[in-house]
PDB file of C-alpha atoms in Angstrom:
ATOM      1  CA  MET A  74       0.000   0.000   0.000  1.00 54.00           C
ATOM      2  CA  ARG A  75       2.912   2.304   0.793  1.00 57.00           C
ATOM      3  CA  LYS A  76       4.387   1.830  -2.682  1.00 57.00           C
ATOM      4  CA  LYS A  77       0.979   2.483  -4.242  1.00 57.00           C
ATOM      5  CA  ASN A  78       0.577   5.744  -2.297  1.00 58.00           C
ATOM      6  CA  GLU A  79       4.106   6.824  -3.207  1.00 57.00           C
ATOM      7  CA  SER A  80       3.377   6.100  -6.871  1.00 60.00           C
ATOM      8  CA  LEU A  81       0.145   8.109  -6.705  1.00 60.00           C
ATOM      9  CA  ARG A  82       1.932  11.049  -5.075  1.00 63.00           C
ATOM     10  CA  ALA A  83       4.667  10.872  -7.715  1.00 62.00           C
ATOM     11  CA  SER A  84       2.050  10.802 -10.483  1.00 60.00           C
ATOM     12  CA  ILE A  85       0.228  13.846  -9.072  1.00 62.00           C
ATOM     13  CA  PHE A  86       3.514  15.723  -8.627  1.00 61.00           C
ATOM     14  CA  GLU A  87       4.569  14.933 -12.196  1.00 62.00           C
ATOM     15  CA  SER A  88       1.170  16.023 -13.528  1.00 59.00           C
ATOM     16  CA  LEU A  89       1.339  19.307 -11.637  1.00 59.00           C
ATOM     17  CA  LYS A  90       4.863  19.936 -12.878  1.00 60.00           C
ATOM     18  CA  ASN A  91       3.884  19.293 -16.496  1.00 57.00           C
ATOM     19  CA  ARG A  92       0.699  21.285 -16.061  1.00 55.00           C
ATOM     20  CA  LYS A  93       2.775  24.385 -15.336  1.00 54.00           C
ATOM     21  CA  LYS A  94       4.709  23.861 -18.548  1.00 53.00           C
ATOM     22  CA  LEU A  95       1.648  23.470 -20.749  1.00 49.00           C
ATOM     23  CA  ARG A  96      -0.188  26.451 -22.157  1.00 46.00           C
ATOM     24  CA  THR A  97      -3.785  25.810 -21.202  1.00 43.00           C
ATOM     25  CA  ALA A  98      -6.382  28.518 -21.649  1.00 40.00           C
ATOM     26  CA  HIS A  99     -10.108  29.012 -21.902  1.00 42.00           C
ATOM     27  CA  VAL A 100     -11.858  28.999 -25.243  1.00 42.00           C
ATOM     28  CA  GLY A 101     -11.601  32.444 -26.825  1.00 41.00           C
ATOM     29  CA  GLU A 102      -8.094  33.027 -25.419  1.00 47.00           C
ATOM     30  CA  ARG A 103      -6.431  30.859 -28.046  1.00 53.00           C
ATOM     31  CA  THR A 104      -6.955  30.263 -31.717  1.00 62.00           C
ATOM     32  CA  ARG A 105      -7.562  26.833 -33.163  1.00 68.00           C
ATOM     33  CA  PRO A 106      -4.277  25.089 -34.061  1.00 66.00           C
ATOM     34  CA  GLU A 107      -3.523  24.899 -37.766  1.00 72.00           C
ATOM     35  CA  GLY A 108      -3.744  21.542 -39.471  1.00 77.00           C
ATOM     36  CA  THR A 109      -5.799  18.488 -38.651  1.00 90.00           C
ATOM     37  CA  LEU A 110      -6.986  18.420 -35.053  1.00 94.00           C
ATOM     38  CA  ILE A 111      -7.273  15.089 -33.218  1.00 96.00           C
ATOM     39  CA  ALA A 112      -9.094  14.848 -29.875  1.00 98.00           C
ATOM     40  CA  SER A 113     -10.146  12.355 -27.221  1.00 98.00           C
ATOM     41  CA  TYR A 114     -12.977  12.823 -24.722  1.00 98.00           C
ATOM     42  CA  ASN A 115     -14.408  10.549 -22.042  1.00 98.00           C
ATOM     43  CA  VAL A 116     -17.959  11.864 -21.855  1.00 98.00           C
ATOM     44  CA  HIS A 117     -18.799   9.847 -18.702  1.00 97.00           C
ATOM     45  CA  LYS A 118     -22.138   8.699 -20.107  1.00 96.00           C
ATOM     46  CA  CYS A 119     -23.083  12.402 -20.325  1.00 97.00           C
ATOM     47  CA  VAL A 120     -23.139  12.778 -16.547  1.00 97.00           C
ATOM     48  CA  GLY A 121     -21.316  15.922 -15.469  1.00 98.00           C
ATOM     49  CA  ALA A 122     -19.228  16.857 -12.474  1.00 97.00           C
ATOM     50  CA  ASP A 123     -22.471  18.123 -10.945  1.00 97.00           C
ATOM     51  CA  ARG A 124     -23.935  14.591 -11.363  1.00 96.00           C
ATOM     52  CA  ARG A 125     -26.486  15.865 -13.852  1.00 97.00           C
ATOM     53  CA  PHE A 126     -27.227  13.891 -17.042  1.00 97.00           C
ATOM     54  CA  ASP A 127     -27.003  16.392 -19.886  1.00 97.00           C
ATOM     55  CA  PRO A 128     -26.025  15.198 -23.402  1.00 97.00           C
ATOM     56  CA  GLU A 129     -26.524  18.738 -24.724  1.00 97.00           C
ATOM     57  CA  ARG A 130     -23.554  19.983 -22.700  1.00 98.00           C
ATOM     58  CA  ILE A 131     -21.344  17.248 -24.143  1.00 98.00           C
ATOM     59  CA  SER A 132     -22.378  18.209 -27.670  1.00 97.00           C
ATOM     60  CA  ARG A 133     -21.533  21.831 -26.963  1.00 97.00           C
ATOM     61  CA  VAL A 134     -18.067  20.882 -25.702  1.00 98.00           C
ATOM     62  CA  ILE A 135     -17.527  18.865 -28.887  1.00 98.00           C
ATOM     63  CA  HIS A 136     -18.525  22.018 -30.805  1.00 97.00           C
ATOM     64  CA  GLU A 137     -15.922  23.979 -28.840  1.00 97.00           C
ATOM     65  CA  ILE A 138     -13.121  21.534 -29.644  1.00 97.00           C
ATOM     66  CA  ASP A 139     -13.836  21.697 -33.396  1.00 96.00           C
ATOM     67  CA  ALA A 140     -11.809  18.546 -34.072  1.00 96.00           C
ATOM     68  CA  ASP A 141     -11.375  16.847 -37.438  1.00 95.00           C
ATOM     69  CA  VAL A 142     -11.193  13.435 -35.743  1.00 96.00           C
ATOM     70  CA  ILE A 143     -12.401  12.755 -32.216  1.00 98.00           C
ATOM     71  CA  GLY A 144     -12.623   9.584 -30.173  1.00 98.00           C
ATOM     72  CA  LEU A 145     -15.285   9.421 -27.461  1.00 98.00           C
ATOM     73  CA  GLN A 146     -15.405   7.017 -24.537  1.00 97.00           C
ATOM     74  CA  GLU A 147     -18.489   6.068 -22.499  1.00 96.00           C
ATOM     75  CA  ALA A 148     -20.812   7.367 -25.203  1.00 95.00           C
ATOM     76  CA  ASP A 149     -23.234   4.438 -24.657  1.00 92.00           C
ATOM     77  CA  THR A 150     -24.974   3.003 -21.634  1.00 88.00           C
ATOM     78  CA  ARG A 151     -22.713   0.356 -20.137  1.00 74.00           C
ATOM     79  CA  PHE A 152     -24.916  -2.596 -19.237  1.00 67.00           C
ATOM     80  CA  GLY A 153     -27.646  -4.575 -20.959  1.00 64.00           C
ATOM     81  CA  GLU A 154     -28.432  -3.551 -24.519  1.00 71.00           C
ATOM     82  CA  ARG A 155     -26.066  -0.644 -24.985  1.00 77.00           C
ATOM     83  CA  THR A 156     -27.824   2.516 -26.105  1.00 86.00           C
ATOM     84  CA  GLY A 157     -26.214   5.646 -27.535  1.00 92.00           C
ATOM     85  CA  LEU A 158     -26.587   8.777 -25.440  1.00 94.00           C
ATOM     86  CA  LEU A 159     -25.864  11.556 -27.948  1.00 95.00           C
ATOM     87  CA  ASP A 160     -27.842  12.929 -30.868  1.00 94.00           C
ATOM     88  CA  LEU A 161     -25.296  11.996 -33.536  1.00 94.00           C
ATOM     89  CA  ARG A 162     -27.486  13.122 -36.451  1.00 94.00           C
ATOM     90  CA  ARG A 163     -27.787  16.591 -35.005  1.00 95.00           C
ATOM     91  CA  LEU A 164     -24.072  16.621 -34.212  1.00 95.00           C
ATOM     92  CA  GLU A 165     -23.315  15.733 -37.835  1.00 95.00           C
ATOM     93  CA  ARG A 166     -25.588  18.513 -39.140  1.00 95.00           C
ATOM     94  CA  GLU A 167     -23.994  21.100 -36.874  1.00 94.00           C
ATOM     95  CA  THR A 168     -20.323  20.049 -36.934  1.00 95.00           C
ATOM     96  CA  GLY A 169     -19.880  17.796 -39.967  1.00 95.00           C
ATOM     97  CA  LEU A 170     -18.628  14.967 -37.737  1.00 97.00           C
ATOM     98  CA  ILE A 171     -19.578  11.524 -39.068  1.00 95.00           C
ATOM     99  CA  PRO A 172     -19.418   8.382 -36.894  1.00 95.00           C
ATOM    100  CA  VAL A 173     -17.233   5.513 -38.045  1.00 96.00           C
ATOM    101  CA  PRO A 174     -19.708   2.658 -38.650  1.00 92.00           C
ATOM    102  CA  VAL A 175     -19.770  -0.382 -36.391  1.00 91.00           C
ATOM    103  CA  VAL A 176     -21.589  -3.658 -36.994  1.00 87.00           C
ATOM    104  CA  GLY A 177     -23.647  -5.883 -34.734  1.00 77.00           C
ATOM    105  CA  THR A 178     -25.134  -3.040 -32.706  1.00 71.00           C
ATOM    106  CA  THR A 179     -28.654  -1.674 -33.038  1.00 70.00           C
ATOM    107  CA  LYS A 180     -28.935   1.166 -30.544  1.00 81.00           C
ATOM    108  CA  ALA A 181     -25.320   1.765 -29.523  1.00 86.00           C
ATOM    109  CA  HIS A 182     -23.232   4.572 -30.989  1.00 88.00           C
ATOM    110  CA  GLY A 183     -19.983   2.650 -30.925  1.00 88.00           C
ATOM    111  CA  TRP A 184     -18.097  -0.366 -29.641  1.00 92.00           C
ATOM    112  CA  HIS A 185     -17.999  -0.835 -25.851  1.00 91.00           C
ATOM    113  CA  GLY A 186     -18.766   2.873 -25.623  1.00 93.00           C
ATOM    114  CA  ASN A 187     -15.949   3.895 -27.987  1.00 96.00           C
ATOM    115  CA  VAL A 188     -16.986   6.139 -30.880  1.00 96.00           C
ATOM    116  CA  VAL A 189     -14.778   7.674 -33.567  1.00 97.00           C
ATOM    117  CA  LEU A 190     -16.150  10.711 -35.433  1.00 97.00           C
ATOM    118  CA  PHE A 191     -14.444  12.392 -38.370  1.00 96.00           C
ATOM    119  CA  LYS A 192     -14.919  15.185 -40.935  1.00 94.00           C
ATOM    120  CA  GLN A 193     -14.393  15.048 -44.686  1.00 87.00           C
ATOM    121  CA  GLY A 194     -12.875  11.702 -45.446  1.00 91.00           C
ATOM    122  CA  THR A 195     -13.467   8.065 -46.285  1.00 94.00           C
ATOM    123  CA  VAL A 196     -13.324   5.069 -43.969  1.00 95.00           C
ATOM    124  CA  ARG A 197     -11.070   2.423 -45.533  1.00 94.00           C
ATOM    125  CA  ASP A 198     -11.313  -0.233 -42.825  1.00 94.00           C
ATOM    126  CA  VAL A 199     -12.843  -0.822 -39.387  1.00 95.00           C
ATOM    127  CA  HIS A 200     -12.106  -3.448 -36.735  1.00 95.00           C
ATOM    128  CA  GLN A 201     -13.986  -3.902 -33.458  1.00 96.00           C
ATOM    129  CA  ILE A 202     -11.642  -5.384 -30.881  1.00 96.00           C
ATOM    130  CA  ASN A 203     -12.558  -7.074 -27.626  1.00 95.00           C
ATOM    131  CA  LEU A 204      -9.918  -6.293 -25.022  1.00 96.00           C
ATOM    132  CA  PRO A 205      -9.010  -8.949 -22.409  1.00 95.00           C
ATOM    133  CA  GLY A 206      -9.709  -8.448 -18.717  1.00 91.00           C
ATOM    134  CA  LEU A 207     -12.432  -8.827 -16.112  1.00 88.00           C
ATOM    135  CA  GLU A 208     -14.474  -5.853 -17.338  1.00 88.00           C
ATOM    136  CA  PRO A 209     -16.104  -5.680 -20.789  1.00 88.00           C
ATOM    137  CA  ARG A 210     -13.719  -3.356 -22.605  1.00 93.00           C
ATOM    138  CA  GLY A 211     -13.011  -2.724 -26.258  1.00 94.00           C
ATOM    139  CA  ALA A 212     -11.116  -0.736 -28.845  1.00 96.00           C
ATOM    140  CA  LEU A 213     -12.188   0.583 -32.217  1.00 97.00           C
ATOM    141  CA  LEU A 214      -9.588   0.549 -34.994  1.00 97.00           C
ATOM    142  CA  ALA A 215     -10.403   2.665 -38.039  1.00 96.00           C
ATOM    143  CA  GLU A 216      -8.369   3.567 -41.102  1.00 96.00           C
ATOM    144  CA  ILE A 217      -9.499   6.907 -42.495  1.00 96.00           C
ATOM    145  CA  GLU A 218      -8.485   8.575 -45.746  1.00 93.00           C
ATOM    146  CA  LEU A 219      -8.661  12.254 -44.873  1.00 88.00           C
ATOM    147  CA  ALA A 220      -9.945  14.736 -47.430  1.00 84.00           C
ATOM    148  CA  ARG A 221      -7.005  17.033 -46.692  1.00 75.00           C
ATOM    149  CA  GLY A 222      -4.691  14.274 -47.849  1.00 72.00           C
ATOM    150  CA  GLY A 223      -3.125  11.286 -46.159  1.00 81.00           C
ATOM    151  CA  ALA A 224      -4.459   8.235 -44.375  1.00 89.00           C
ATOM    152  CA  LEU A 225      -4.465   7.686 -40.628  1.00 93.00           C
ATOM    153  CA  ARG A 226      -5.112   4.601 -38.566  1.00 95.00           C
ATOM    154  CA  ILE A 227      -6.943   5.533 -35.365  1.00 97.00           C
ATOM    155  CA  ILE A 228      -7.057   3.181 -32.383  1.00 97.00           C
ATOM    156  CA  ALA A 229      -9.653   4.475 -29.927  1.00 98.00           C
ATOM    157  CA  ALA A 230      -9.582   2.599 -26.632  1.00 97.00           C
ATOM    158  CA  HIS A 231     -10.843   2.649 -23.078  1.00 97.00           C
ATOM    159  CA  LEU A 232      -8.682   0.476 -20.843  1.00 97.00           C
ATOM    160  CA  GLY A 233      -9.778  -1.217 -17.632  1.00 96.00           C
ATOM    161  CA  LEU A 234      -9.624  -0.120 -14.023  1.00 94.00           C
ATOM    162  CA  LEU A 235      -7.517  -3.093 -12.899  1.00 94.00           C
ATOM    163  CA  HIS A 236      -3.754  -2.983 -13.401  1.00 92.00           C
ATOM    164  CA  SER A 237      -3.641  -6.624 -14.517  1.00 93.00           C
ATOM    165  CA  SER A 238      -6.299  -5.964 -17.170  1.00 95.00           C
ATOM    166  CA  ARG A 239      -4.542  -2.838 -18.452  1.00 96.00           C
ATOM    167  CA  ALA A 240      -1.307  -4.782 -18.810  1.00 95.00           C
ATOM    168  CA  GLN A 241      -3.024  -7.403 -20.989  1.00 96.00           C
ATOM    169  CA  GLN A 242      -4.877  -4.778 -22.995  1.00 97.00           C
ATOM    170  CA  ALA A 243      -1.728  -2.755 -23.683  1.00 96.00           C
ATOM    171  CA  ARG A 244       0.080  -5.863 -24.921  1.00 96.00           C
ATOM    172  CA  LEU A 245      -2.803  -6.696 -27.275  1.00 96.00           C
ATOM    173  CA  ILE A 246      -2.784  -3.175 -28.753  1.00 96.00           C
ATOM    174  CA  VAL A 247       0.987  -3.371 -29.288  1.00 95.00           C
ATOM    175  CA  ASP A 248       0.503  -6.766 -30.959  1.00 93.00           C
ATOM    176  CA  LEU A 249      -1.993  -5.134 -33.340  1.00 90.00           C
ATOM    177  CA  MET A 250       0.719  -2.644 -34.265  1.00 89.00           C
ATOM    178  CA  SER A 251       3.085  -5.464 -35.241  1.00 80.00           C
ATOM    179  CA  THR A 252       0.961  -6.477 -38.229  1.00 77.00           C
ATOM    180  CA  GLU A 253       2.213  -5.496 -41.676  1.00 74.00           C
ATOM    181  CA  ASN A 254       0.568  -2.104 -41.983  1.00 79.00           C
ATOM    182  CA  ASP A 255       2.643   1.011 -42.555  1.00 83.00           C
ATOM    183  CA  THR A 256      -0.272   3.442 -42.145  1.00 89.00           C
ATOM    184  CA  PRO A 257       0.673   6.124 -39.585  1.00 92.00           C
ATOM    185  CA  THR A 258      -1.204   5.282 -36.404  1.00 95.00           C
ATOM    186  CA  ILE A 259      -2.569   7.338 -33.524  1.00 96.00           C
ATOM    187  CA  LEU A 260      -3.681   5.734 -30.264  1.00 97.00           C
ATOM    188  CA  LEU A 261      -6.109   7.811 -28.247  1.00 98.00           C
ATOM    189  CA  GLY A 262      -8.490   7.319 -25.375  1.00 98.00           C
ATOM    190  CA  ASP A 263      -8.894   6.925 -21.650  1.00 98.00           C
ATOM    191  CA  LEU A 264      -6.044   4.565 -20.742  1.00 97.00           C
ATOM    192  CA  ASN A 265      -6.894   4.741 -17.017  1.00 96.00           C
ATOM    193  CA  GLU A 266      -3.207   4.658 -16.071  1.00 93.00           C
ATOM    194  CA  TRP A 267      -1.942   7.055 -13.432  1.00 85.00           C
ATOM    195  CA  ARG A 268       1.091   5.014 -12.398  1.00 81.00           C
ATOM    196  CA  LEU A 269       4.628   5.994 -13.254  1.00 76.00           C
ATOM    197  CA  GLY A 270       7.682   3.783 -13.281  1.00 78.00           C
ATOM    198  CA  ASP A 271       8.183   0.108 -14.041  1.00 78.00           C
ATOM    199  CA  ARG A 272       4.654  -1.008 -13.096  1.00 83.00           C
ATOM    200  CA  SER A 273       2.923   1.416 -15.448  1.00 91.00           C
ATOM    201  CA  SER A 274       1.188  -0.188 -18.433  1.00 92.00           C
ATOM    202  CA  LEU A 275       2.209   2.899 -20.422  1.00 93.00           C
ATOM    203  CA  ASN A 276       5.696   1.432 -20.673  1.00 93.00           C
ATOM    204  CA  THR A 277       4.328  -1.329 -22.903  1.00 94.00           C
ATOM    205  CA  PHE A 278       3.235   1.217 -25.523  1.00 94.00           C
ATOM    206  CA  GLN A 279       6.768   2.506 -25.997  1.00 92.00           C
ATOM    207  CA  ALA A 280       7.605  -0.598 -28.033  1.00 90.00           C
ATOM    208  CA  ALA A 281       5.218   0.617 -30.758  1.00 93.00           C
ATOM    209  CA  PHE A 282       4.908   4.354 -30.112  1.00 93.00           C
ATOM    210  CA  GLY A 283       8.332   5.287 -28.791  1.00 90.00           C
ATOM    211  CA  PRO A 284       8.846   7.865 -26.021  1.00 88.00           C
ATOM    212  CA  LEU A 285       5.470   9.071 -24.828  1.00 87.00           C
ATOM    213  CA  PRO A 286       4.430  12.747 -24.737  1.00 86.00           C
ATOM    214  CA  PRO A 287       4.503  14.426 -21.308  1.00 86.00           C
ATOM    215  CA  ALA A 288       1.584  13.739 -19.000  1.00 86.00           C
ATOM    216  CA  VAL A 289      -1.347  16.121 -19.465  1.00 93.00           C
ATOM    217  CA  PRO A 290      -3.648  16.240 -16.416  1.00 95.00           C
ATOM    218  CA  SER A 291      -7.246  15.698 -17.526  1.00 97.00           C
ATOM    219  CA  PHE A 292      -8.954  14.089 -14.503  1.00 97.00           C
ATOM    220  CA  PRO A 293     -10.919  15.055 -12.507  1.00 97.00           C
ATOM    221  CA  SER A 294     -12.235  17.870 -14.666  1.00 97.00           C
ATOM    222  CA  THR A 295     -12.849  20.238 -11.750  1.00 96.00           C
ATOM    223  CA  LEU A 296      -9.221  20.007 -10.583  1.00 96.00           C
ATOM    224  CA  PRO A 297      -7.241  17.970 -13.134  1.00 96.00           C
ATOM    225  CA  LEU A 298      -4.367  16.118 -11.481  1.00 94.00           C
ATOM    226  CA  LEU A 299      -4.115  12.746 -13.248  1.00 95.00           C
ATOM    227  CA  ALA A 300      -3.228  12.135 -16.890  1.00 95.00           C
ATOM    228  CA  LEU A 301      -5.650   9.292 -17.565  1.00 96.00           C
ATOM    229  CA  ASP A 302      -6.327  10.364 -21.161  1.00 97.00           C
ATOM    230  CA  ARG A 303      -3.641  10.037 -23.850  1.00 97.00           C
ATOM    231  CA  ILE A 304      -2.913  10.733 -27.505  1.00 97.00           C
ATOM    232  CA  MET A 305       0.225   9.162 -28.992  1.00 95.00           C
ATOM    233  CA  ALA A 306       1.541   8.452 -32.488  1.00 95.00           C
ATOM    234  CA  ASN A 307       3.903   5.879 -33.954  1.00 93.00           C
ATOM    235  CA  ARG A 308       5.673   8.525 -36.073  1.00 90.00           C
ATOM    236  CA  ARG A 309       7.993  11.104 -34.563  1.00 87.00           C
ATOM    237  CA  GLY A 310       6.709  14.602 -35.286  1.00 87.00           C
ATOM    238  CA  LEU A 311       3.298  13.422 -36.481  1.00 91.00           C
ATOM    239  CA  ILE A 312       1.441  15.109 -33.608  1.00 92.00           C
ATOM    240  CA  SER A 313       2.173  18.351 -31.819  1.00 85.00           C
ATOM    241  CA  THR A 314       2.168  18.786 -28.067  1.00 85.00           C
ATOM    242  CA  VAL A 315      -0.916  17.257 -26.481  1.00 93.00           C
ATOM    243  CA  GLU A 316      -2.978  19.683 -24.412  1.00 95.00           C
ATOM    244  CA  VAL A 317      -6.268  19.762 -22.555  1.00 96.00           C
ATOM    245  CA  HIS A 318      -9.329  21.538 -23.838  1.00 97.00           C
ATOM    246  CA  ASP A 319     -10.040  23.561 -20.715  1.00 96.00           C
ATOM    247  CA  SER A 320     -13.207  25.650 -20.769  1.00 97.00           C
ATOM    248  CA  PRO A 321     -15.832  26.484 -18.129  1.00 97.00           C
ATOM    249  CA  LEU A 322     -18.307  24.165 -19.845  1.00 98.00           C
ATOM    250  CA  ALA A 323     -15.800  21.295 -20.200  1.00 98.00           C
ATOM    251  CA  ARG A 324     -15.068  21.495 -16.484  1.00 98.00           C
ATOM    252  CA  VAL A 325     -18.665  20.612 -15.627  1.00 98.00           C
ATOM    253  CA  ALA A 326     -19.943  18.564 -18.604  1.00 98.00           C
ATOM    254  CA  SER A 327     -17.958  15.390 -17.734  1.00 98.00           C
ATOM    255  CA  ASP A 328     -15.545  14.179 -15.058  1.00 98.00           C
ATOM    256  CA  HIS A 329     -12.753  14.211 -17.700  1.00 98.00           C
ATOM    257  CA  LEU A 330     -11.439  17.152 -19.685  1.00 98.00           C
ATOM    258  CA  PRO A 331     -10.972  16.512 -23.412  1.00 98.00           C
ATOM    259  CA  ILE A 332      -7.421  16.406 -24.767  1.00 98.00           C
ATOM    260  CA  LYS A 333      -6.293  17.370 -28.262  1.00 97.00           C
ATOM    261  CA  ALA A 334      -3.296  17.540 -30.602  1.00 96.00           C
ATOM    262  CA  ALA A 335      -2.639  18.780 -34.136  1.00 93.00           C
ATOM    263  CA  VAL A 336      -1.497  16.296 -36.784  1.00 92.00           C
ATOM    264  CA  ASN A 337       1.231  17.374 -39.178  1.00 87.00           C
ATOM    265  CA  LEU A 338      -0.230  16.119 -42.457  1.00 74.00           C
ATOM    266  CA  GLU A 339       2.507  17.852 -44.435  1.00 74.00           C
ATOM    267  CA  ALA A 340       5.081  15.599 -42.783  1.00 66.00           C
ATOM    268  CA  LEU A 341       2.766  12.650 -43.411  1.00 65.00           C
ATOM    269  CA  ARG A 342       2.441  13.446 -47.108  1.00 65.00           C
ATOM    270  CA  ALA A 343       6.202  13.990 -47.427  1.00 66.00           C
ATOM    271  CA  GLU A 344       6.804  10.566 -45.893  1.00 65.00           C
ATOM    272  CA  MET A 345       4.322   8.910 -48.256  1.00 62.00           C
ATOM    273  CA  ASP A 346       5.851  10.664 -51.283  1.00 63.00           C
ATOM    274  CA  ALA A 347       9.332   9.568 -50.225  1.00 66.00           C
ATOM    275  CA  ARG A 348       8.188   5.952 -49.883  1.00 65.00           C
ATOM    276  CA  THR A 349       6.524   6.057 -53.294  1.00 63.00           C
ATOM    277  CA  GLU A 350       9.652   7.513 -54.876  1.00 68.00           C
ATOM    278  CA  THR A 351      11.820   4.838 -53.245  1.00 70.00           C
ATOM    279  CA  ALA A 352       9.498   2.079 -54.468  1.00 65.00           C
ATOM    280  CA  LEU A 353       9.603   3.464 -58.026  1.00 71.00           C
ATOM    281  CA  GLU A 354      13.385   3.680 -57.932  1.00 68.00           C
ATOM    282  CA  ARG A 355      13.632   0.081 -56.778  1.00 72.00           C
ATOM    283  CA  ALA A 356      11.246  -1.053 -59.494  1.00 69.00           C
ATOM    284  CA  ALA A 357      13.239   0.833 -62.134  1.00 71.00           C
ATOM    285  CA  PHE A 358      16.489  -0.665 -60.833  1.00 66.00           C
ATOM    286  CA  LYS A 359      15.084  -4.214 -61.035  1.00 70.00           C
ATOM    287  CA  ALA A 360      13.718  -3.572 -64.540  1.00 69.00           C
ATOM    288  CA  SER A 361      17.151  -2.503 -65.747  1.00 67.00           C
ATOM    289  CA  TYR A 362      18.599  -5.943 -65.021  1.00 62.00           C
TER     290      TYR A 362
END
């Protein structure tokens, strides 16, 4: 128990230290970052910090973020026949965000509460993944061809509350990354990991995603101390610094603050062009012999 408390204190201290370094501001005090904006938001089944069920507030926060791709967690009821809690048709009319389709569900928005919404693009592939562990948890993997150019693979996940479950779930996600797929990948979601050090399941992700961005406190929304929510990429320089979306409404609409990062599609396109050029050069070399 002593080690657990020491780890929690270390996590809170690290979050506070990083919080001072990050430039967080209310909406209206900063302009929207240039480029493609990626976000993650645990909407807590639309129950706010004031314990009031209010899907309208969640929709308004999503409006504020103005993301091009956003992953939501806890967007469905949890037990029984899962039912979606947001008005996705209205959200699409007002923001242009389209849900990535899932199969085998009738009333649910997503997969185990995970929803991926995107603007102006085409879904190339979707996989619904059951994550191991005692709780029913899942991840949604979607490959999206963005209208601005470039394809992204999004893994939207909500990991379990138990350390043993998170360890298994992290290993499975890393195993998914080992398949032959060179599409730049972004993992986002509520990873429920506050630990630092050797016992943290975040260490497992470094095998596929490299050094992780600094912790960004996002929970609880009224006084964010723990960095439970994460956005990470498997390409260096693909995403900018991750930051919270901190507004008066976001502080009350859910128990988590949303987090967001800009994607450098120019770097992505340059990488794809370089790979195409290399492949053509190799083909020309082989044809000359």
